[in-house]
Amino acid sequence: MEHIYSDYFRDKSKITEKRTQILGIVLHDDAENMAAKDYIDWLKDRAREGCLYKGWASIYIDKDTCYWFHPIDYIEWHCGNQFANEHYVGIERCQSKINGVLSDRQFEEIEEASFKIAAKILKEQNLPVNRDTVRLHREFFETACPARAWQIHVNNSEDSEVNRERLKDYFISRIQTYYNQVKIDKTAILR
Ligand SMILES: [Zn+2]
């Protein structure tokens, strides 16, 4: 896995204010065919055009690359919900478009990479792995996100509380596996 950090990690200027607290993570499915590296220029364009308000997450991940767009201790614009933007770290799983460039099997490799990053963040923040710390975009906003995971793991069933918990419990069980293996290296992630 190649980790790429944007200039926001070097520069003083940031897009948003610092969070008061991190409560957990949100796993997004981007519903695009773009790889994580494709988001580097895409986000630069968005910034240049003054369009970042349309949304961005701290992290963009695919099978090979983890692009750290913005430090995770800052507020994000990833959920269309103020509380979620202020308190949860967004992990955008790339190339998740349904019937897109990746098969389900290939997309599940990206999911695994996202679970590893989620485990690392939760451990570094001294947070447990549970239904309060592992959240879905659709819990905060009217959206199909994470649509690919919903199709694969919940068989595209109705958007009920029970099914949300089914998907979250799957995410939690996978994240927990990596959580137990994480060795904390604060310098690597929270520069
Ligand atoms: Zn989302």
mmCIF file with all atom_site columns, C-alpha atoms and ligand atoms in Angstrom:
data_model
loop_
_atom_site.group_PDB
_atom_site.id
_atom_site.type_symbol
_atom_site.label_atom_id
_atom_site.label_alt_id
_atom_site.label_comp_id
_atom_site.label_asym_id
_atom_site.label_entity_id
_atom_site.label_seq_id
_atom_site.pdbx_PDB_ins_code
_atom_site.Cartn_x
_atom_site.Cartn_y
_atom_site.Cartn_z
_atom_site.occupancy
_atom_site.B_iso_or_equiv
_atom_site.pdbx_formal_charge
_atom_site.auth_seq_id
_atom_site.auth_comp_id
_atom_site.auth_asym_id
_atom_site.auth_atom_id
_atom_site.pdbx_PDB_model_num
ATOM   1   C  CA . MET A 1 1   ? 0.000   0.000  0.000   1.00 0.00 ? 1   MET A CA 1
ATOM   2   C  CA . GLU A 1 2   ? 1.391   3.365  -1.048  1.00 0.00 ? 2   GLU A CA 1
ATOM   3   C  CA . HIS A 1 3   ? 0.488   6.260  1.253   1.00 0.00 ? 3   HIS A CA 1
ATOM   4   C  CA . ILE A 1 4   ? 0.359   9.679  -0.389  1.00 0.00 ? 4   ILE A CA 1
ATOM   5   C  CA . TYR A 1 5   ? -0.119  12.870 1.618   1.00 0.00 ? 5   TYR A CA 1
ATOM   6   C  CA . SER A 1 6   ? -1.486  16.099 0.179   1.00 0.00 ? 6   SER A CA 1
ATOM   7   C  CA . ASP A 1 7   ? 0.103   19.527 0.712   1.00 0.00 ? 7   ASP A CA 1
ATOM   8   C  CA . TYR A 1 8   ? -2.353  20.160 3.536   1.00 0.00 ? 8   TYR A CA 1
ATOM   9   C  CA . PHE A 1 9   ? -0.104  18.010 5.714   1.00 0.00 ? 9   PHE A CA 1
ATOM   10  C  CA . ARG A 1 10  ? 2.873   20.291 5.042   1.00 0.00 ? 10  ARG A CA 1
ATOM   11  C  CA . ASP A 1 11  ? 1.193   23.671 4.754   1.00 0.00 ? 11  ASP A CA 1
ATOM   12  C  CA . LYS A 1 12  ? -0.174  25.684 7.617   1.00 0.00 ? 12  LYS A CA 1
ATOM   13  C  CA . SER A 1 13  ? -3.399  26.422 5.771   1.00 0.00 ? 13  SER A CA 1
ATOM   14  C  CA . LYS A 1 14  ? -6.256  23.969 6.151   1.00 0.00 ? 14  LYS A CA 1
ATOM   15  C  CA . ILE A 1 15  ? -9.709  23.818 4.606   1.00 0.00 ? 15  ILE A CA 1
ATOM   16  C  CA . THR A 1 16  ? -11.593 23.646 7.887   1.00 0.00 ? 16  THR A CA 1
ATOM   17  C  CA . GLU A 1 17  ? -11.294 24.138 11.643  1.00 0.00 ? 17  GLU A CA 1
ATOM   18  C  CA . LYS A 1 18  ? -10.080 21.465 14.037  1.00 0.00 ? 18  LYS A CA 1
ATOM   19  C  CA . ARG A 1 19  ? -12.595 19.028 15.425  1.00 0.00 ? 19  ARG A CA 1
ATOM   20  C  CA . THR A 1 20  ? -13.377 19.141 19.112  1.00 0.00 ? 20  THR A CA 1
ATOM   21  C  CA . GLN A 1 21  ? -13.493 15.336 19.200  1.00 0.00 ? 21  GLN A CA 1
ATOM   22  C  CA . ILE A 1 22  ? -13.275 12.263 16.973  1.00 0.00 ? 22  ILE A CA 1
ATOM   23  C  CA . LEU A 1 23  ? -16.075 9.790  17.704  1.00 0.00 ? 23  LEU A CA 1
ATOM   24  C  CA . GLY A 1 24  ? -15.444 7.251  14.940  1.00 0.00 ? 24  GLY A CA 1
ATOM   25  C  CA . ILE A 1 25  ? -15.302 6.640  11.200  1.00 0.00 ? 25  ILE A CA 1
ATOM   26  C  CA . VAL A 1 26  ? -17.671 6.571  8.226   1.00 0.00 ? 26  VAL A CA 1
ATOM   27  C  CA . LEU A 1 27  ? -16.973 4.173  5.363   1.00 0.00 ? 27  LEU A CA 1
ATOM   28  C  CA . HIS A 1 28  ? -18.178 5.666  2.079   1.00 0.00 ? 28  HIS A CA 1
ATOM   29  C  CA . ASP A 1 29  ? -18.571 4.059  -1.341  1.00 0.00 ? 29  ASP A CA 1
ATOM   30  C  CA . ASP A 1 30  ? -17.768 6.710  -3.948  1.00 0.00 ? 30  ASP A CA 1
ATOM   31  C  CA . ALA A 1 31  ? -20.013 5.267  -6.715  1.00 0.00 ? 31  ALA A CA 1
ATOM   32  C  CA . GLU A 1 32  ? -17.315 6.178  -9.278  1.00 0.00 ? 32  GLU A CA 1
ATOM   33  C  CA . ASN A 1 33  ? -14.703 4.368  -11.346 1.00 0.00 ? 33  ASN A CA 1
ATOM   34  C  CA . MET A 1 34  ? -11.899 6.670  -10.222 1.00 0.00 ? 34  MET A CA 1
ATOM   35  C  CA . ALA A 1 35  ? -8.838  5.206  -8.483  1.00 0.00 ? 35  ALA A CA 1
ATOM   36  C  CA . ALA A 1 36  ? -7.492  6.867  -5.332  1.00 0.00 ? 36  ALA A CA 1
ATOM   37  C  CA . LYS A 1 37  ? -4.734  8.577  -7.317  1.00 0.00 ? 37  LYS A CA 1
ATOM   38  C  CA . ASP A 1 38  ? -7.314  10.044 -9.705  1.00 0.00 ? 38  ASP A CA 1
ATOM   39  C  CA . TYR A 1 39  ? -8.708  12.014 -6.788  1.00 0.00 ? 39  TYR A CA 1
ATOM   40  C  CA . ILE A 1 40  ? -5.459  13.947 -6.332  1.00 0.00 ? 40  ILE A CA 1
ATOM   41  C  CA . ASP A 1 41  ? -6.000  16.182 -9.381  1.00 0.00 ? 41  ASP A CA 1
ATOM   42  C  CA . TRP A 1 42  ? -9.772  15.993 -9.069  1.00 0.00 ? 42  TRP A CA 1
ATOM   43  C  CA . LEU A 1 43  ? -9.599  17.503 -5.580  1.00 0.00 ? 43  LEU A CA 1
ATOM   44  C  CA . LYS A 1 44  ? -7.018  20.072 -6.716  1.00 0.00 ? 44  LYS A CA 1
ATOM   45  C  CA . ASP A 1 45  ? -9.434  21.164 -9.433  1.00 0.00 ? 45  ASP A CA 1
ATOM   46  C  CA . ARG A 1 46  ? -12.259 21.314 -6.944  1.00 0.00 ? 46  ARG A CA 1
ATOM   47  C  CA . ALA A 1 47  ? -10.155 23.486 -4.629  1.00 0.00 ? 47  ALA A CA 1
ATOM   48  C  CA . ARG A 1 48  ? -9.057  25.785 -7.474  1.00 0.00 ? 48  ARG A CA 1
ATOM   49  C  CA . GLU A 1 49  ? -12.636 26.238 -8.621  1.00 0.00 ? 49  GLU A CA 1
ATOM   50  C  CA . GLY A 1 50  ? -13.763 26.977 -5.061  1.00 0.00 ? 50  GLY A CA 1
ATOM   51  C  CA . CYS A 1 51  ? -16.010 23.916 -5.112  1.00 0.00 ? 51  CYS A CA 1
ATOM   52  C  CA . LEU A 1 52  ? -14.756 21.953 -2.114  1.00 0.00 ? 52  LEU A CA 1
ATOM   53  C  CA . TYR A 1 53  ? -18.068 22.697 -0.413  1.00 0.00 ? 53  TYR A CA 1
ATOM   54  C  CA . LYS A 1 54  ? -19.535 20.041 -2.727  1.00 0.00 ? 54  LYS A CA 1
ATOM   55  C  CA . GLY A 1 55  ? -17.793 17.502 -0.548  1.00 0.00 ? 55  GLY A CA 1
ATOM   56  C  CA . TRP A 1 56  ? -14.561 15.761 0.276   1.00 0.00 ? 56  TRP A CA 1
ATOM   57  C  CA . ALA A 1 57  ? -13.266 13.193 2.746   1.00 0.00 ? 57  ALA A CA 1
ATOM   58  C  CA . SER A 1 58  ? -9.970  12.953 4.599   1.00 0.00 ? 58  SER A CA 1
ATOM   59  C  CA . ILE A 1 59  ? -9.033  9.632  3.018   1.00 0.00 ? 59  ILE A CA 1
ATOM   60  C  CA . TYR A 1 60  ? -9.377  8.068  -0.461  1.00 0.00 ? 60  TYR A CA 1
ATOM   61  C  CA . ILE A 1 61  ? -8.458  4.444  -0.718  1.00 0.00 ? 61  ILE A CA 1
ATOM   62  C  CA . ASP A 1 62  ? -8.224  1.705  -3.314  1.00 0.00 ? 62  ASP A CA 1
ATOM   63  C  CA . LYS A 1 63  ? -6.344  -1.585 -3.460  1.00 0.00 ? 63  LYS A CA 1
ATOM   64  C  CA . ASP A 1 64  ? -2.911  -0.006 -3.947  1.00 0.00 ? 64  ASP A CA 1
ATOM   65  C  CA . THR A 1 65  ? -3.096  3.559  -2.724  1.00 0.00 ? 65  THR A CA 1
ATOM   66  C  CA . CYS A 1 66  ? -4.215  5.466  0.324   1.00 0.00 ? 66  CYS A CA 1
ATOM   67  C  CA . TYR A 1 67  ? -4.470  9.167  -0.437  1.00 0.00 ? 67  TYR A CA 1
ATOM   68  C  CA . TRP A 1 68  ? -4.522  11.313 2.697   1.00 0.00 ? 68  TRP A CA 1
ATOM   69  C  CA . PHE A 1 69  ? -6.216  14.452 1.435   1.00 0.00 ? 69  PHE A CA 1
ATOM   70  C  CA . HIS A 1 70  ? -6.592  16.315 4.733   1.00 0.00 ? 70  HIS A CA 1
ATOM   71  C  CA . PRO A 1 71  ? -5.500  15.672 8.343   1.00 0.00 ? 71  PRO A CA 1
ATOM   72  C  CA . ILE A 1 72  ? -8.128  13.669 10.185  1.00 0.00 ? 72  ILE A CA 1
ATOM   73  C  CA . ASP A 1 73  ? -8.243  15.956 13.198  1.00 0.00 ? 73  ASP A CA 1
ATOM   74  C  CA . TYR A 1 74  ? -10.020 18.583 11.090  1.00 0.00 ? 74  TYR A CA 1
ATOM   75  C  CA . ILE A 1 75  ? -13.716 18.852 10.250  1.00 0.00 ? 75  ILE A CA 1
ATOM   76  C  CA . GLU A 1 76  ? -14.691 17.299 6.905   1.00 0.00 ? 76  GLU A CA 1
ATOM   77  C  CA . TRP A 1 77  ? -17.478 17.824 4.399   1.00 0.00 ? 77  TRP A CA 1
ATOM   78  C  CA . HIS A 1 78  ? -18.344 14.202 3.743   1.00 0.00 ? 78  HIS A CA 1
ATOM   79  C  CA . CYS A 1 79  ? -21.777 13.499 5.201   1.00 0.00 ? 79  CYS A CA 1
ATOM   80  C  CA . GLY A 1 80  ? -24.060 16.447 4.461   1.00 0.00 ? 80  GLY A CA 1
ATOM   81  C  CA . ASN A 1 81  ? -24.680 16.481 8.203   1.00 0.00 ? 81  ASN A CA 1
ATOM   82  C  CA . GLN A 1 82  ? -22.965 18.874 10.556  1.00 0.00 ? 82  GLN A CA 1
ATOM   83  C  CA . PHE A 1 83  ? -22.601 16.548 13.505  1.00 0.00 ? 83  PHE A CA 1
ATOM   84  C  CA . ALA A 1 84  ? -21.129 13.773 11.356  1.00 0.00 ? 84  ALA A CA 1
ATOM   85  C  CA . ASN A 1 85  ? -18.797 16.173 9.529   1.00 0.00 ? 85  ASN A CA 1
ATOM   86  C  CA . GLU A 1 86  ? -17.490 17.450 12.835  1.00 0.00 ? 86  GLU A CA 1
ATOM   87  C  CA . HIS A 1 87  ? -17.050 14.128 14.624  1.00 0.00 ? 87  HIS A CA 1
ATOM   88  C  CA . TYR A 1 88  ? -16.400 11.291 12.172  1.00 0.00 ? 88  TYR A CA 1
ATOM   89  C  CA . VAL A 1 89  ? -13.453 10.582 9.897   1.00 0.00 ? 89  VAL A CA 1
ATOM   90  C  CA . GLY A 1 90  ? -14.475 9.854  6.297   1.00 0.00 ? 90  GLY A CA 1
ATOM   91  C  CA . ILE A 1 91  ? -12.889 6.994  4.373   1.00 0.00 ? 91  ILE A CA 1
ATOM   92  C  CA . GLU A 1 92  ? -13.861 7.090  0.701   1.00 0.00 ? 92  GLU A CA 1
ATOM   93  C  CA . ARG A 1 93  ? -13.644 3.635  -0.909  1.00 0.00 ? 93  ARG A CA 1
ATOM   94  C  CA . CYS A 1 94  ? -12.799 4.289  -4.576  1.00 0.00 ? 94  CYS A CA 1
ATOM   95  C  CA . GLN A 1 95  ? -13.906 2.474  -7.745  1.00 0.00 ? 95  GLN A CA 1
ATOM   96  C  CA . SER A 1 96  ? -17.077 1.360  -5.987  1.00 0.00 ? 96  SER A CA 1
ATOM   97  C  CA . LYS A 1 97  ? -19.453 2.064  -8.872  1.00 0.00 ? 97  LYS A CA 1
ATOM   98  C  CA . ILE A 1 98  ? -21.950 -0.774 -9.235  1.00 0.00 ? 98  ILE A CA 1
ATOM   99  C  CA . ASN A 1 99  ? -21.342 -2.573 -12.560 1.00 0.00 ? 99  ASN A CA 1
ATOM   100 C  CA . GLY A 1 100 ? -18.237 -0.414 -12.866 1.00 0.00 ? 100 GLY A CA 1
ATOM   101 C  CA . VAL A 1 101 ? -14.585 -1.278 -13.448 1.00 0.00 ? 101 VAL A CA 1
ATOM   102 C  CA . LEU A 1 102 ? -14.347 -3.708 -10.528 1.00 0.00 ? 102 LEU A CA 1
ATOM   103 C  CA . SER A 1 103 ? -15.998 -7.054 -9.887  1.00 0.00 ? 103 SER A CA 1
ATOM   104 C  CA . ASP A 1 104 ? -17.482 -7.606 -6.435  1.00 0.00 ? 104 ASP A CA 1
ATOM   105 C  CA . ARG A 1 105 ? -14.479 -9.711 -5.572  1.00 0.00 ? 105 ARG A CA 1
ATOM   106 C  CA . GLN A 1 106 ? -12.093 -6.930 -6.608  1.00 0.00 ? 106 GLN A CA 1
ATOM   107 C  CA . PHE A 1 107 ? -14.072 -4.327 -4.719  1.00 0.00 ? 107 PHE A CA 1
ATOM   108 C  CA . GLU A 1 108 ? -13.893 -6.486 -1.608  1.00 0.00 ? 108 GLU A CA 1
ATOM   109 C  CA . GLU A 1 109 ? -10.104 -6.134 -1.740  1.00 0.00 ? 109 GLU A CA 1
ATOM   110 C  CA . ILE A 1 110 ? -10.597 -2.382 -1.466  1.00 0.00 ? 110 ILE A CA 1
ATOM   111 C  CA . GLU A 1 111 ? -13.000 -2.916 1.384   1.00 0.00 ? 111 GLU A CA 1
ATOM   112 C  CA . GLU A 1 112 ? -10.330 -4.894 3.231   1.00 0.00 ? 112 GLU A CA 1
ATOM   113 C  CA . ALA A 1 113 ? -7.863  -2.048 2.730   1.00 0.00 ? 113 ALA A CA 1
ATOM   114 C  CA . SER A 1 114 ? -10.457 0.374  4.128   1.00 0.00 ? 114 SER A CA 1
ATOM   115 C  CA . PHE A 1 115 ? -11.018 -1.866 7.155   1.00 0.00 ? 115 PHE A CA 1
ATOM   116 C  CA . LYS A 1 116 ? -7.290  -1.829 7.908   1.00 0.00 ? 116 LYS A CA 1
ATOM   117 C  CA . ILE A 1 117 ? -7.155  1.969  7.804   1.00 0.00 ? 117 ILE A CA 1
ATOM   118 C  CA . ALA A 1 118 ? -10.303 2.196  9.926   1.00 0.00 ? 118 ALA A CA 1
ATOM   119 C  CA . ALA A 1 119 ? -8.762  -0.155 12.507  1.00 0.00 ? 119 ALA A CA 1
ATOM   120 C  CA . LYS A 1 120 ? -5.624  1.913  12.667  1.00 0.00 ? 120 LYS A CA 1
ATOM   121 C  CA . ILE A 1 121 ? -7.493  5.174  13.135  1.00 0.00 ? 121 ILE A CA 1
ATOM   122 C  CA . LEU A 1 122 ? -9.807  3.792  15.809  1.00 0.00 ? 122 LEU A CA 1
ATOM   123 C  CA . LYS A 1 123 ? -6.904  2.277  17.714  1.00 0.00 ? 123 LYS A CA 1
ATOM   124 C  CA . GLU A 1 124 ? -4.859  5.456  17.554  1.00 0.00 ? 124 GLU A CA 1
ATOM   125 C  CA . GLN A 1 125 ? -7.829  7.420  18.817  1.00 0.00 ? 125 GLN A CA 1
ATOM   126 C  CA . ASN A 1 126 ? -8.295  4.960  21.688  1.00 0.00 ? 126 ASN A CA 1
ATOM   127 C  CA . LEU A 1 127 ? -11.767 4.182  20.411  1.00 0.00 ? 127 LEU A CA 1
ATOM   128 C  CA . PRO A 1 128 ? -13.420 0.746  20.472  1.00 0.00 ? 128 PRO A CA 1
ATOM   129 C  CA . VAL A 1 129 ? -14.847 -0.952 17.359  1.00 0.00 ? 129 VAL A CA 1
ATOM   130 C  CA . ASN A 1 130 ? -18.624 -0.964 17.707  1.00 0.00 ? 130 ASN A CA 1
ATOM   131 C  CA . ARG A 1 131 ? -21.907 0.343  16.265  1.00 0.00 ? 131 ARG A CA 1
ATOM   132 C  CA . ASP A 1 132 ? -21.227 3.802  17.729  1.00 0.00 ? 132 ASP A CA 1
ATOM   133 C  CA . THR A 1 133 ? -17.771 4.212  16.216  1.00 0.00 ? 133 THR A CA 1
ATOM   134 C  CA . VAL A 1 134 ? -18.343 2.486  12.848  1.00 0.00 ? 134 VAL A CA 1
ATOM   135 C  CA . ARG A 1 135 ? -21.019 4.469  11.036  1.00 0.00 ? 135 ARG A CA 1
ATOM   136 C  CA . LEU A 1 136 ? -22.787 4.542  7.679   1.00 0.00 ? 136 LEU A CA 1
ATOM   137 C  CA . HIS A 1 137 ? -23.373 7.656  5.589   1.00 0.00 ? 137 HIS A CA 1
ATOM   138 C  CA . ARG A 1 138 ? -27.059 6.716  5.301   1.00 0.00 ? 138 ARG A CA 1
ATOM   139 C  CA . GLU A 1 139 ? -27.414 7.030  9.074   1.00 0.00 ? 139 GLU A CA 1
ATOM   140 C  CA . PHE A 1 140 ? -26.802 10.765 8.697   1.00 0.00 ? 140 PHE A CA 1
ATOM   141 C  CA . PHE A 1 141 ? -28.169 11.644 5.281   1.00 0.00 ? 141 PHE A CA 1
ATOM   142 C  CA . GLU A 1 142 ? -30.649 10.528 2.626   1.00 0.00 ? 142 GLU A CA 1
ATOM   143 C  CA . THR A 1 143 ? -28.254 8.532  0.438   1.00 0.00 ? 143 THR A CA 1
ATOM   144 C  CA . ALA A 1 144 ? -27.660 5.058  -0.952  1.00 0.00 ? 144 ALA A CA 1
ATOM   145 C  CA . CYS A 1 145 ? -24.066 5.230  0.282   1.00 0.00 ? 145 CYS A CA 1
ATOM   146 C  CA . PRO A 1 146 ? -22.403 2.801  0.841   1.00 0.00 ? 146 PRO A CA 1
ATOM   147 C  CA . ALA A 1 147 ? -24.293 1.389  -2.146  1.00 0.00 ? 147 ALA A CA 1
ATOM   148 C  CA . ARG A 1 148 ? -21.777 -1.218 -3.320  1.00 0.00 ? 148 ARG A CA 1
ATOM   149 C  CA . ALA A 1 149 ? -21.382 -2.700 0.147   1.00 0.00 ? 149 ALA A CA 1
ATOM   150 C  CA . TRP A 1 150 ? -25.163 -2.628 0.567   1.00 0.00 ? 150 TRP A CA 1
ATOM   151 C  CA . GLN A 1 151 ? -25.497 -4.673 -2.592  1.00 0.00 ? 151 GLN A CA 1
ATOM   152 C  CA . ILE A 1 152 ? -22.765 -7.157 -1.731  1.00 0.00 ? 152 ILE A CA 1
ATOM   153 C  CA . HIS A 1 153 ? -23.337 -7.669 1.976   1.00 0.00 ? 153 HIS A CA 1
ATOM   154 C  CA . VAL A 1 154 ? -27.039 -6.934 2.474   1.00 0.00 ? 154 VAL A CA 1
ATOM   155 C  CA . ASN A 1 155 ? -28.181 -8.193 -0.910  1.00 0.00 ? 155 ASN A CA 1
ATOM   156 C  CA . ASN A 1 156 ? -29.751 -4.811 -1.705  1.00 0.00 ? 156 ASN A CA 1
ATOM   157 C  CA . SER A 1 157 ? -32.467 -5.414 0.888   1.00 0.00 ? 157 SER A CA 1
ATOM   158 C  CA . GLU A 1 158 ? -34.691 -2.625 2.221   1.00 0.00 ? 158 GLU A CA 1
ATOM   159 C  CA . ASP A 1 159 ? -33.086 0.217  4.139   1.00 0.00 ? 159 ASP A CA 1
ATOM   160 C  CA . SER A 1 160 ? -34.203 -0.894 7.613   1.00 0.00 ? 160 SER A CA 1
ATOM   161 C  CA . GLU A 1 161 ? -32.544 -0.558 10.990  1.00 0.00 ? 161 GLU A CA 1
ATOM   162 C  CA . VAL A 1 162 ? -31.946 -4.312 11.057  1.00 0.00 ? 162 VAL A CA 1
ATOM   163 C  CA . ASN A 1 163 ? -30.175 -4.269 7.691   1.00 0.00 ? 163 ASN A CA 1
ATOM   164 C  CA . ARG A 1 164 ? -28.064 -1.245 8.632   1.00 0.00 ? 164 ARG A CA 1
ATOM   165 C  CA . GLU A 1 165 ? -26.960 -3.155 11.705  1.00 0.00 ? 165 GLU A CA 1
ATOM   166 C  CA . ARG A 1 166 ? -26.224 -6.222 9.592   1.00 0.00 ? 166 ARG A CA 1
ATOM   167 C  CA . LEU A 1 167 ? -23.904 -4.206 7.377   1.00 0.00 ? 167 LEU A CA 1
ATOM   168 C  CA . LYS A 1 168 ? -22.328 -2.402 10.308  1.00 0.00 ? 168 LYS A CA 1
ATOM   169 C  CA . ASP A 1 169 ? -21.748 -5.687 12.112  1.00 0.00 ? 169 ASP A CA 1
ATOM   170 C  CA . TYR A 1 170 ? -19.972 -7.026 9.032   1.00 0.00 ? 170 TYR A CA 1
ATOM   171 C  CA . PHE A 1 171 ? -17.764 -3.914 8.904   1.00 0.00 ? 171 PHE A CA 1
ATOM   172 C  CA . ILE A 1 172 ? -17.158 -4.189 12.653  1.00 0.00 ? 172 ILE A CA 1
ATOM   173 C  CA . SER A 1 173 ? -16.128 -7.844 12.496  1.00 0.00 ? 173 SER A CA 1
ATOM   174 C  CA . ARG A 1 174 ? -13.643 -7.176 9.690   1.00 0.00 ? 174 ARG A CA 1
ATOM   175 C  CA . ILE A 1 175 ? -12.252 -4.037 11.356  1.00 0.00 ? 175 ILE A CA 1
ATOM   176 C  CA . GLN A 1 176 ? -11.917 -5.896 14.658  1.00 0.00 ? 176 GLN A CA 1
ATOM   177 C  CA . THR A 1 177 ? -9.685  -8.486 12.989  1.00 0.00 ? 177 THR A CA 1
ATOM   178 C  CA . TYR A 1 178 ? -7.201  -5.811 11.971  1.00 0.00 ? 178 TYR A CA 1
ATOM   179 C  CA . TYR A 1 179 ? -7.657  -3.796 15.164  1.00 0.00 ? 179 TYR A CA 1
ATOM   180 C  CA . ASN A 1 180 ? -6.177  -6.650 17.151  1.00 0.00 ? 180 ASN A CA 1
ATOM   181 C  CA . GLN A 1 181 ? -3.069  -6.573 14.936  1.00 0.00 ? 181 GLN A CA 1
ATOM   182 C  CA . VAL A 1 182 ? -2.485  -2.820 14.792  1.00 0.00 ? 182 VAL A CA 1
ATOM   183 C  CA . LYS A 1 183 ? 0.793   -1.558 16.148  1.00 0.00 ? 183 LYS A CA 1
ATOM   184 C  CA . ILE A 1 184 ? 0.542   2.099  16.904  1.00 0.00 ? 184 ILE A CA 1
ATOM   185 C  CA . ASP A 1 185 ? 2.901   4.365  14.989  1.00 0.00 ? 185 ASP A CA 1
ATOM   186 C  CA . LYS A 1 186 ? 1.561   7.856  15.551  1.00 0.00 ? 186 LYS A CA 1
ATOM   187 C  CA . THR A 1 187 ? 4.152   9.557  13.369  1.00 0.00 ? 187 THR A CA 1
ATOM   188 C  CA . ALA A 1 188 ? 2.993   7.624  10.320  1.00 0.00 ? 188 ALA A CA 1
ATOM   189 C  CA . ILE A 1 189 ? -0.604  8.759  10.421  1.00 0.00 ? 189 ILE A CA 1
ATOM   190 C  CA . LEU A 1 190 ? -1.107  11.873 12.502  1.00 0.00 ? 190 LEU A CA 1
ATOM   191 C  CA . ARG A 1 191 ? 1.631   14.128 11.297  1.00 0.00 ? 191 ARG A CA 1
HETATM 192 ZN ZN . ZN  B 2 .   ? -21.004 8.444  1.448   1.00 0.00 ? 1   ZN  B ZN 1
#
